[in-house]
Amino acid sequence: KEVDKHGQIFKKDDKKEVGDKDWDDALADTLPAFRIVYLSTCGPGDYEKNINLSFLPQNKWTALRVKTKQDQQNIPLTALAATMDETYHRKGLIPLVSDTTENTDTFLAFQHTVVVEMKALIMKKASAGIDAAREELRKKLVQALKNGNTLLLRLTDTAPDLLDVYASPDAFPAAALFSVAVEDIEEEEVEQHVTGFGGTLDGAMPGYAQPGASGAKTKGVSEVTKREILDAIYKDEDKEAGAAIVRPGFKTVVTTNFAPDQIQAKLAGLFLSTNATSLLSPRRSISTDHDLPEEAEQTQ
């Protein structure tokens, strides 16, 4: 009332009864919840000094830094594959695996996986340019989509800005790749998967489980499998009978050497969001060849 005594904020037509209360009583109830909040991307350094806005009255505001907590699971390595499937296909989140030993990368190398070595890609960007690095990402992404494989982004100790520097709508649509929706699996999809059906020519068929998985009720569907995005990243030589095919099994997994307590500071501002990823931390490592799956031993 003191601020608006000349009627500059509330006009006469605004001052109406609210329910069974007159204007003054209703205003008295709502004013305690009124506040002004400014959002800024300054930080995480000395953000109070970085925020220099002349219209903010001096000594009348305070800076707050919001810290978000990453969804984290500590799991045995033997449960890693199943947990990644659950994370992607039931929760609709990108598995982010923190393993300082790199044994997770060794384990995943023997799965149905297309590996992107980010350290090598960063060097390629430095030597051949960003377009060459993006083309390498495009080829890996298309390979994983076509074969129903896991796209493994192996960061090691790097922190690449995948959403900005490396992203490209016709090569590596990172935002779409990390956006995953959960859908129910139709009965005919399960039948096609079990019998080895490998995609359809009239459009993309998003994957929902690693080959051999059964009993899944839902599937994670990446936004990258939308027809308009596929048409942008598939070249003519990538298509089958003129169509961009996606086979069952595709998902994205990210691994890092950073410890769980370093993730937020090192990676969160670059491409990760607590709404898009789930942090997995294996409790033990692969110590002998006996720990490798039978398929891995046969491959060796």
CSV table of C-alpha atoms in Angstrom, one decimal:
chain,number,residue,atom,x,y,z
A,1,LYS,CA,0.0,0.0,0.0
A,2,GLU,CA,2.9,2.3,0.8
A,3,VAL,CA,4.5,1.7,-2.6
A,4,ASP,CA,1.3,2.0,-4.5
A,5,LYS,CA,-0.4,4.9,-2.7
A,6,HIS,CA,-0.7,6.9,-6.0
A,7,GLY,CA,-2.3,4.0,-7.8
A,8,GLN,CA,0.6,3.4,-10.2
A,9,ILE,CA,0.6,-0.4,-10.0
A,10,PHE,CA,-3.0,-1.3,-9.3
A,11,LYS,CA,-5.5,0.5,-11.3
A,12,LYS,CA,-9.1,1.1,-10.1
A,13,ASP,CA,-10.4,-1.8,-12.3
A,14,ASP,CA,-7.9,-4.2,-10.6
A,15,LYS,CA,-9.2,-3.5,-7.1
A,16,LYS,CA,-12.1,-6.1,-7.1
A,17,GLU,CA,-13.3,-8.5,-4.5
A,18,VAL,CA,-11.5,-11.8,-4.4
A,19,GLY,CA,-13.9,-14.6,-3.5
A,20,ASP,CA,-15.6,-13.5,-0.3
A,21,LYS,CA,-12.8,-11.1,0.6
A,22,ASP,CA,-12.6,-7.4,-0.2
A,23,TRP,CA,-9.5,-6.1,-2.0
A,24,ASP,CA,-7.6,-5.0,1.1
A,25,ASP,CA,-8.0,-8.3,2.9
A,26,ALA,CA,-7.1,-10.4,-0.2
A,27,LEU,CA,-4.0,-8.3,-0.8
A,28,ALA,CA,-2.9,-8.7,2.8
A,29,ASP,CA,-3.1,-12.5,2.3
A,30,THR,CA,-1.1,-12.6,-0.9
A,31,LEU,CA,1.6,-10.0,-0.2
A,32,PRO,CA,3.6,-12.3,2.2
A,33,ALA,CA,4.2,-14.7,-0.8
A,34,PHE,CA,5.3,-11.9,-3.1
A,35,ARG,CA,9.0,-11.8,-4.0
A,36,ILE,CA,11.4,-10.7,-6.8
A,37,VAL,CA,14.0,-13.1,-8.1
A,38,TYR,CA,16.7,-12.5,-10.7
A,39,LEU,CA,18.2,-15.5,-12.4
A,40,SER,CA,21.8,-15.2,-13.7
A,41,THR,CA,24.3,-17.5,-15.3
A,42,CYS,CA,27.2,-15.8,-13.5
A,43,GLY,CA,29.5,-18.1,-11.5
A,44,PRO,CA,30.6,-20.3,-10.1
A,45,GLY,CA,33.4,-17.8,-9.3
A,46,ASP,CA,32.7,-14.6,-7.4
A,47,TYR,CA,29.3,-14.2,-8.8
A,48,GLU,CA,28.2,-11.4,-6.4
A,49,LYS,CA,30.8,-9.1,-8.1
A,50,ASN,CA,30.0,-10.4,-11.6
A,51,ILE,CA,26.4,-9.4,-11.3
A,52,ASN,CA,26.6,-5.7,-12.0
A,53,LEU,CA,23.1,-4.4,-12.6
A,54,SER,CA,22.4,-0.7,-12.0
A,55,PHE,CA,18.7,-1.3,-11.4
A,56,LEU,CA,19.3,-3.5,-8.4
A,57,PRO,CA,19.4,-1.3,-5.3
A,58,GLN,CA,22.7,-1.4,-3.5
A,59,ASN,CA,22.7,-3.6,-0.3
A,60,LYS,CA,19.1,-4.6,-1.0
A,61,TRP,CA,19.8,-8.0,-2.6
A,62,THR,CA,21.7,-11.2,-1.9
A,63,ALA,CA,23.2,-13.8,-4.3
A,64,LEU,CA,22.3,-17.5,-3.9
A,65,ARG,CA,24.0,-20.3,-5.8
A,66,VAL,CA,21.9,-23.3,-6.6
A,67,LYS,CA,23.6,-26.6,-6.3
A,68,THR,CA,21.9,-29.6,-7.8
A,69,LYS,CA,22.4,-33.2,-6.7
A,70,GLN,CA,23.1,-35.9,-9.3
A,71,ASP,CA,20.9,-39.0,-9.1
A,72,GLN,CA,23.5,-41.7,-8.1
A,73,GLN,CA,23.5,-45.4,-7.8
A,74,ASN,CA,26.4,-47.5,-6.5
A,75,ILE,CA,26.1,-50.9,-8.1
A,76,PRO,CA,28.2,-54.1,-8.6
A,77,LEU,CA,29.8,-54.5,-12.0
A,78,THR,CA,27.8,-57.7,-12.5
A,79,ALA,CA,24.6,-55.6,-12.5
A,80,LEU,CA,25.9,-52.8,-14.7
A,81,ALA,CA,24.4,-54.0,-18.0
A,82,ALA,CA,20.9,-54.5,-16.4
A,83,THR,CA,21.1,-51.2,-14.6
A,84,MET,CA,22.0,-49.3,-17.7
A,85,ASP,CA,19.0,-50.9,-19.5
A,86,GLU,CA,16.7,-50.0,-16.7
A,87,THR,CA,18.1,-46.4,-16.5
A,88,TYR,CA,17.6,-45.8,-20.2
A,89,HIS,CA,14.5,-47.9,-21.0
A,90,ARG,CA,12.5,-47.5,-17.8
A,91,LYS,CA,13.6,-44.2,-16.4
A,92,GLY,CA,14.3,-42.4,-19.7
A,93,LEU,CA,17.8,-41.2,-18.5
A,94,ILE,CA,21.2,-41.4,-20.0
A,95,PRO,CA,23.5,-43.7,-17.9
A,96,LEU,CA,26.6,-41.8,-16.8
A,97,VAL,CA,29.1,-44.3,-15.5
A,98,SER,CA,31.9,-43.0,-13.1
A,99,ASP,CA,34.8,-45.5,-13.0
A,100,THR,CA,38.3,-44.3,-12.3
A,101,THR,CA,39.7,-47.7,-13.1
A,102,GLU,CA,38.4,-47.7,-16.7
A,103,ASN,CA,37.3,-51.3,-16.2
A,104,THR,CA,33.8,-50.4,-17.2
A,105,ASP,CA,35.1,-49.3,-20.6
A,106,THR,CA,36.8,-52.7,-21.0
A,107,PHE,CA,33.6,-54.5,-20.1
A,108,LEU,CA,31.5,-52.4,-22.4
A,109,ALA,CA,33.9,-52.9,-25.3
A,110,PHE,CA,32.8,-56.5,-25.4
A,111,GLN,CA,29.1,-55.6,-25.7
A,112,HIS,CA,27.2,-54.4,-28.7
A,113,THR,CA,28.9,-51.1,-28.6
A,114,VAL,CA,30.1,-48.3,-30.9
A,115,VAL,CA,32.8,-46.4,-29.0
A,116,VAL,CA,33.5,-42.6,-29.4
A,117,GLU,CA,37.0,-41.9,-27.9
A,118,MET,CA,36.5,-38.3,-26.9
A,119,LYS,CA,40.2,-37.7,-26.2
A,120,ALA,CA,41.1,-38.7,-29.8
A,121,LEU,CA,38.2,-36.7,-31.1
A,122,ILE,CA,39.5,-33.6,-29.3
A,123,MET,CA,42.9,-34.1,-30.9
A,124,LYS,CA,41.2,-34.5,-34.3
A,125,LYS,CA,39.4,-31.2,-33.8
A,126,ALA,CA,42.7,-29.5,-33.0
A,127,SER,CA,44.4,-31.0,-36.1
A,128,ALA,CA,41.7,-31.2,-38.7
A,129,GLY,CA,39.0,-28.8,-37.5
A,130,ILE,CA,35.6,-29.0,-35.9
A,131,ASP,CA,33.9,-30.2,-39.1
A,132,ALA,CA,36.1,-33.3,-39.2
A,133,ALA,CA,35.3,-34.1,-35.6
A,134,ARG,CA,31.6,-33.7,-36.2
A,135,GLU,CA,31.7,-36.0,-39.2
A,136,GLU,CA,33.5,-38.6,-37.0
A,137,LEU,CA,30.6,-38.3,-34.5
A,138,ARG,CA,28.0,-38.5,-37.2
A,139,LYS,CA,29.5,-41.8,-38.6
A,140,LYS,CA,29.6,-43.3,-35.1
A,141,LEU,CA,26.1,-42.2,-34.3
A,142,VAL,CA,24.7,-43.6,-37.6
A,143,GLN,CA,26.6,-46.9,-37.1
A,144,ALA,CA,25.0,-47.3,-33.7
A,145,LEU,CA,21.5,-46.5,-34.9
A,146,LYS,CA,21.7,-48.8,-37.9
A,147,ASN,CA,23.0,-51.8,-36.0
A,148,GLY,CA,21.0,-51.3,-32.8
A,149,ASN,CA,24.1,-50.8,-30.8
A,150,THR,CA,25.0,-48.8,-27.7
A,151,LEU,CA,26.7,-45.5,-28.5
A,152,LEU,CA,29.4,-45.2,-25.9
A,153,LEU,CA,30.8,-41.7,-25.3
A,154,ARG,CA,34.1,-42.5,-23.5
A,155,LEU,CA,35.2,-39.2,-21.9
A,156,THR,CA,38.1,-40.6,-19.8
A,157,ASP,CA,39.4,-37.4,-18.1
A,158,THR,CA,38.0,-34.9,-20.7
A,159,ALA,CA,35.1,-32.5,-20.4
A,160,PRO,CA,33.9,-31.8,-24.0
A,161,ASP,CA,31.1,-29.3,-24.6
A,162,LEU,CA,29.0,-31.7,-26.6
A,163,LEU,CA,25.9,-29.5,-26.5
A,164,ASP,CA,27.6,-26.5,-28.1
A,165,VAL,CA,31.0,-27.0,-29.6
A,166,TYR,CA,30.5,-30.4,-31.1
A,167,ALA,CA,26.7,-30.3,-31.7
A,168,SER,CA,25.4,-29.9,-35.3
A,169,PRO,CA,21.9,-30.6,-36.6
A,170,ASP,CA,23.2,-32.5,-39.6
A,171,ALA,CA,26.0,-34.4,-37.8
A,172,PHE,CA,25.6,-34.7,-34.1
A,173,PRO,CA,22.3,-33.4,-32.7
A,174,ALA,CA,23.4,-33.7,-29.1
A,175,ALA,CA,20.4,-32.2,-27.4
A,176,ALA,CA,18.1,-34.6,-29.2
A,177,LEU,CA,20.4,-37.5,-28.5
A,178,PHE,CA,20.3,-36.9,-24.7
A,179,SER,CA,16.5,-36.4,-24.7
A,180,VAL,CA,14.9,-39.8,-24.0
A,181,ALA,CA,11.2,-40.5,-23.7
A,182,VAL,CA,9.8,-43.7,-22.2
A,183,GLU,CA,7.1,-45.5,-24.2
A,184,ASP,CA,5.2,-48.8,-23.6
A,185,ILE,CA,6.3,-51.7,-25.8
A,186,GLU,CA,3.6,-53.1,-28.1
A,187,GLU,CA,3.2,-56.9,-28.3
A,188,GLU,CA,4.1,-56.9,-32.0
A,189,GLU,CA,7.4,-55.1,-31.2
A,190,VAL,CA,8.3,-57.8,-28.7
A,191,GLU,CA,7.6,-60.5,-31.3
A,192,GLN,CA,9.7,-58.7,-33.9
A,193,HIS,CA,12.6,-58.3,-31.5
A,194,VAL,CA,12.5,-62.0,-30.3
A,195,THR,CA,12.4,-63.3,-33.9
A,196,GLY,CA,15.3,-61.0,-34.9
A,197,PHE,CA,13.3,-58.5,-36.9
A,198,GLY,CA,15.7,-55.8,-37.9
A,199,GLY,CA,13.8,-52.6,-38.6
A,200,THR,CA,11.3,-51.3,-41.1
A,201,LEU,CA,11.7,-49.6,-44.4
A,202,ASP,CA,8.8,-47.1,-44.0
A,203,GLY,CA,10.4,-45.3,-41.0
A,204,ALA,CA,12.8,-45.6,-38.1
A,205,MET,CA,12.1,-48.2,-35.4
A,206,PRO,CA,13.6,-47.1,-32.1
A,207,GLY,CA,15.3,-49.8,-30.0
A,208,TYR,CA,14.3,-50.7,-26.5
A,209,ALA,CA,16.7,-53.4,-25.2
A,210,GLN,CA,20.0,-55.0,-25.9
A,211,PRO,CA,19.8,-58.2,-28.1
A,212,GLY,CA,18.7,-61.1,-26.0
A,213,ALA,CA,16.8,-59.0,-23.4
A,214,SER,CA,13.3,-60.2,-22.6
A,215,GLY,CA,10.4,-59.2,-20.4
A,216,ALA,CA,10.8,-55.4,-21.0
A,217,LYS,CA,7.6,-53.5,-20.6
A,218,THR,CA,8.9,-50.1,-21.7
A,219,LYS,CA,11.5,-48.7,-24.1
A,220,GLY,CA,13.6,-45.6,-24.1
A,221,VAL,CA,13.2,-43.6,-27.3
A,222,SER,CA,15.7,-41.0,-28.1
A,223,GLU,CA,14.6,-37.9,-29.8
A,224,VAL,CA,17.4,-38.4,-32.3
A,225,THR,CA,15.3,-41.2,-33.9
A,226,LYS,CA,12.7,-38.8,-35.2
A,227,ARG,CA,12.3,-39.0,-39.0
A,228,GLU,CA,13.4,-35.4,-39.7
A,229,ILE,CA,16.5,-35.8,-37.6
A,230,LEU,CA,17.5,-39.1,-39.1
A,231,ASP,CA,17.0,-37.6,-42.6
A,232,ALA,CA,19.4,-34.9,-41.7
A,233,ILE,CA,22.2,-37.1,-40.3
A,234,TYR,CA,21.9,-40.1,-42.7
A,235,LYS,CA,23.7,-39.7,-46.0
A,236,ASP,CA,22.6,-41.6,-49.1
A,237,GLU,CA,25.2,-44.3,-48.6
A,238,ASP,CA,24.0,-44.8,-45.0
A,239,LYS,CA,20.4,-45.6,-46.0
A,240,GLU,CA,18.9,-49.0,-46.8
A,241,ALA,CA,16.5,-49.0,-49.8
A,242,GLY,CA,16.5,-45.2,-49.5
A,243,ALA,CA,15.4,-45.2,-45.9
A,244,ALA,CA,17.1,-44.3,-42.6
A,245,ILE,CA,16.8,-47.4,-40.5
A,246,VAL,CA,17.1,-47.7,-36.7
A,247,ARG,CA,17.3,-51.2,-35.3
A,248,PRO,CA,16.3,-52.3,-31.8
A,249,GLY,CA,19.0,-52.0,-29.1
A,250,PHE,CA,20.1,-48.4,-29.6
A,251,LYS,CA,20.9,-46.4,-26.5
A,252,THR,CA,23.5,-43.9,-25.4
A,253,VAL,CA,25.9,-44.4,-22.5
A,254,VAL,CA,28.6,-42.0,-21.1
A,255,THR,CA,31.6,-43.1,-19.1
A,256,THR,CA,34.1,-40.9,-17.3
A,257,ASN,CA,37.2,-41.3,-15.2
A,258,PHE,CA,36.1,-38.5,-12.9
A,259,ALA,CA,35.0,-39.7,-9.4
A,260,PRO,CA,31.3,-39.1,-8.4
A,261,ASP,CA,32.2,-36.2,-6.2
A,262,GLN,CA,33.9,-34.5,-9.2
A,263,ILE,CA,31.1,-34.9,-11.7
A,264,GLN,CA,29.0,-31.9,-10.9
A,265,ALA,CA,32.0,-29.5,-11.0
A,266,LYS,CA,33.7,-31.0,-14.1
A,267,LEU,CA,30.8,-32.0,-16.3
A,268,ALA,CA,27.4,-30.6,-15.3
A,269,GLY,CA,27.9,-27.3,-17.1
A,270,LEU,CA,29.1,-28.9,-20.3
A,271,PHE,CA,26.4,-31.3,-21.4
A,272,LEU,CA,24.9,-33.0,-18.4
A,273,SER,CA,21.6,-32.2,-16.7
A,274,THR,CA,20.2,-33.8,-13.6
A,275,ASN,CA,17.0,-34.2,-15.6
A,276,ALA,CA,18.7,-36.1,-18.3
A,277,THR,CA,21.3,-38.4,-16.7
A,278,SER,CA,21.7,-40.9,-13.9
A,279,LEU,CA,25.1,-41.4,-12.3
A,280,LEU,CA,26.2,-45.1,-11.9
A,281,SER,CA,29.3,-46.0,-9.9
A,282,PRO,CA,30.4,-49.7,-10.1
A,283,ARG,CA,31.6,-51.0,-6.7
A,284,ARG,CA,34.2,-53.4,-8.0
A,285,SER,CA,36.3,-53.8,-11.1
A,286,ILE,CA,37.1,-56.6,-13.6
A,287,SER,CA,40.1,-58.4,-12.2
A,288,THR,CA,40.5,-61.5,-14.3
A,289,ASP,CA,39.3,-62.9,-17.6
A,290,HIS,CA,36.8,-65.0,-15.7
A,291,ASP,CA,34.8,-61.9,-15.0
A,292,LEU,CA,34.3,-61.3,-18.7
A,293,PRO,CA,31.0,-62.5,-20.2
A,294,GLU,CA,31.1,-65.7,-22.3
A,295,GLU,CA,30.6,-63.7,-25.4
A,296,ALA,CA,33.7,-61.7,-24.6
A,297,GLU,CA,35.8,-64.8,-24.2
A,298,GLN,CA,34.6,-66.1,-27.6
A,299,THR,CA,35.4,-62.7,-29.2
A,300,GLN,CA,39.0,-62.8,-27.8
